[in-house]
XYZ file of C-alpha atoms in Angstrom:
204
model
C 15.628 -5.370 -7.068
C 12.813 -3.286 -8.555
C 11.052 -0.849 -6.219
C 7.763 0.988 -6.827
C 6.761 3.978 -4.707
C 3.200 5.279 -4.985
C 2.228 8.926 -4.528
C -1.565 8.445 -4.299
C -2.441 7.409 -7.895
C 1.011 8.112 -9.337
C 4.078 5.874 -9.243
C 7.865 6.002 -9.281
C 9.776 2.929 -10.455
C 13.413 2.213 -9.581
C 14.733 -0.147 -12.241
C 17.961 -1.166 -13.984
C 16.589 -1.058 -17.533
C 14.518 1.549 -19.367
C 10.850 0.466 -19.349
C 8.326 0.742 -22.173
C 7.264 3.961 -23.848
C 4.247 4.398 -21.565
C 6.561 5.243 -18.637
C 8.744 8.375 -18.964
C 12.296 7.511 -17.945
C 14.560 9.596 -15.756
C 18.164 8.380 -15.951
C 20.247 9.915 -13.135
C 23.912 10.727 -13.582
C 24.576 9.382 -10.091
C 22.479 8.133 -7.183
C 23.092 11.289 -5.167
C 21.114 13.324 -7.721
C 17.850 11.518 -6.976
C 15.726 13.705 -4.714
C 12.062 13.854 -3.802
C 11.828 17.301 -5.371
C 13.249 16.152 -8.708
C 11.022 13.081 -8.914
C 7.906 15.050 -8.005
C 8.677 17.548 -10.762
C 8.485 14.667 -13.238
C 5.168 13.517 -11.738
C 3.600 16.933 -12.316
C 3.327 16.116 -16.017
C 2.679 12.375 -15.876
C 1.286 9.525 -13.817
C 4.530 7.576 -13.594
C 8.271 7.954 -13.939
C 11.112 5.446 -13.950
C 14.427 6.067 -12.243
C 16.858 3.953 -14.244
C 20.103 3.185 -12.421
C 22.810 0.543 -12.491
C 21.989 -0.145 -8.839
C 18.218 0.391 -8.267
C 18.551 -0.528 -4.577
C 21.087 2.246 -4.012
C 19.005 4.721 -6.022
C 15.933 3.885 -3.962
C 17.955 4.195 -0.740
C 19.096 7.713 -1.646
C 15.565 8.708 -2.569
C 14.216 7.332 0.740
C 16.571 9.600 2.697
C 14.233 12.522 1.933
C 11.430 10.905 3.960
C 10.631 9.688 7.450
C 10.207 5.918 7.207
C 7.013 4.351 8.596
C 6.147 0.657 8.953
C 2.549 -0.567 8.638
C 0.658 -3.809 8.125
C -2.758 -4.974 6.975
C -4.356 -7.532 4.768
C -7.184 -9.351 3.076
C -9.426 -11.404 5.357
C -11.258 -14.333 3.761
C -14.206 -15.979 5.544
C -15.661 -19.475 5.281
C -17.822 -18.423 2.320
C -14.799 -17.226 0.352
C -15.773 -13.563 0.745
C -13.161 -10.832 1.183
C -13.329 -8.083 3.788
C -13.098 -4.464 2.591
C -13.556 -1.031 4.107
C -14.884 2.143 2.475
C -13.059 5.359 3.282
C -12.386 8.666 1.508
C -14.678 7.762 -1.359
C -12.972 4.473 -2.260
C -12.935 0.845 -1.254
C -9.819 0.036 0.695
C -8.253 -2.616 2.940
C -7.700 -2.369 6.707
C -4.169 -1.519 7.773
C -2.265 0.605 10.269
C 1.050 1.547 11.846
C 3.208 -1.041 13.582
C 3.521 -0.345 17.306
C 6.970 -0.449 19.001
C 7.987 -4.058 19.641
C 5.094 -5.420 17.574
C 5.557 -7.871 14.709
C 3.996 -7.045 11.356
C 1.798 -10.161 11.591
C 0.412 -9.127 14.983
C -0.081 -5.572 13.716
C -2.093 -6.748 10.699
C -4.483 -8.796 12.839
C -4.810 -6.016 15.442
C -5.548 -3.286 12.909
C -8.145 -5.434 11.168
C -9.885 -6.085 14.487
C -9.812 -2.387 15.418
C -11.012 -1.114 12.051
C -13.641 -3.751 11.254
C -14.511 -5.756 14.377
C -13.296 -8.983 12.707
C -10.820 -11.251 14.470
C -8.645 -13.117 11.987
C -5.459 -15.166 11.840
C -2.563 -14.595 9.461
C -2.173 -17.387 6.906
C 0.551 -16.137 4.549
C 2.318 -12.978 3.367
C 1.074 -11.418 0.132
C 3.361 -8.495 -0.703
C 4.747 -5.189 0.554
C 3.996 -1.762 -0.910
C 5.612 1.680 -0.588
C 3.446 4.790 -0.293
C 4.789 8.356 -0.025
C 2.712 11.264 1.307
C 2.799 14.571 3.171
C 1.468 14.210 6.723
C 0.087 17.580 7.925
C -0.100 16.592 11.604
C 3.674 16.172 11.843
C 4.467 18.457 8.902
C 6.753 15.928 7.259
C 6.989 13.681 4.227
C 6.571 10.033 5.148
C 7.475 6.887 3.225
C 5.301 4.033 4.425
C 6.074 0.390 3.821
C 2.949 -1.692 4.322
C 3.263 -5.441 4.815
C 0.177 -7.196 3.429
C -1.080 -10.613 4.511
C -3.763 -13.141 3.700
C -5.850 -13.827 6.817
C -8.762 -16.125 7.528
C -11.636 -16.057 9.975
C -14.289 -18.572 10.958
C -16.161 -16.138 13.190
C -19.400 -14.567 11.974
C -19.329 -11.429 14.100
C -21.002 -8.075 13.373
C -18.978 -5.704 11.232
C -18.093 -2.518 13.121
C -16.442 0.301 11.118
C -13.945 2.385 13.091
C -15.614 5.706 12.315
C -13.020 7.760 14.212
C -10.544 6.641 11.546
C -12.858 7.824 8.766
C -14.157 4.360 7.880
C -17.720 4.701 6.616
C -18.505 1.067 5.836
C -17.177 -2.463 6.273
C -18.418 -5.183 3.931
C -17.864 -8.775 2.898
C -17.376 -8.902 -0.875
C -17.602 -11.819 -3.268
C -14.415 -12.498 -5.270
C -15.897 -10.669 -8.267
C -16.991 -7.699 -6.129
C -13.555 -7.590 -4.517
C -11.821 -7.531 -7.900
C -14.147 -4.793 -9.191
C -13.670 -2.663 -6.066
C -9.902 -3.107 -6.190
C -9.754 -1.910 -9.806
C -11.308 1.403 -8.717
C -9.160 1.734 -5.597
C -5.592 2.925 -5.031
C -2.667 1.357 -6.925
C -1.423 -0.201 -3.690
C -4.740 -2.035 -3.271
C -4.626 -3.228 -6.867
C -1.156 -4.598 -6.152
C -2.489 -6.516 -3.138
C -5.381 -7.887 -5.216
C -2.907 -9.122 -7.830
C -0.809 -10.810 -5.127
C -3.923 -12.477 -3.709
C -4.916 -13.773 -7.143
C -1.414 -15.182 -7.636
C -1.544 -16.836 -4.212
C -4.881 -18.480 -4.998
C -3.575 -19.859 -8.298
C -0.812 -21.804 -6.519
């Protein structure tokens, strides 16, 4: 299985075949040689790198050992007018999401985080995709590898939008499909991936 890990705007692909010329390839001699340090050295000179291995799952598993794993969930809420809910934080449009609490399902987490971050109560309709995001977390002084489970949700309520400012959310807005697509193109790669999954879902 192919895995993609995002470091902010950069990406690491774990694949079984060498990709196109636009992605520099790193072919490890064995899975044990794949470390966070080595991969990040490649990313210093490019926006993406491919780890090509006979067993991409095993290569990804070895790479993940250098991180603390975190589970999260969020999603795209669609209202009765076909608008999509987005949040604005850290200078970019984003989607509501957050960490899964102990004993909590990813579906329940997605709905809870959306309510907390936007004031909108929504119900999960279907899964969209999952993304991997790696980052340094200063509060715990550790590298974390977050898997976010993304869902399509719907709401019939027309409640006021309330940004969770203590989480750095500056604005919550309903966006038309065209506005959503435009905002997603200027957002993080993970959000673009969710937008692509939503478009695929709507074509079915």
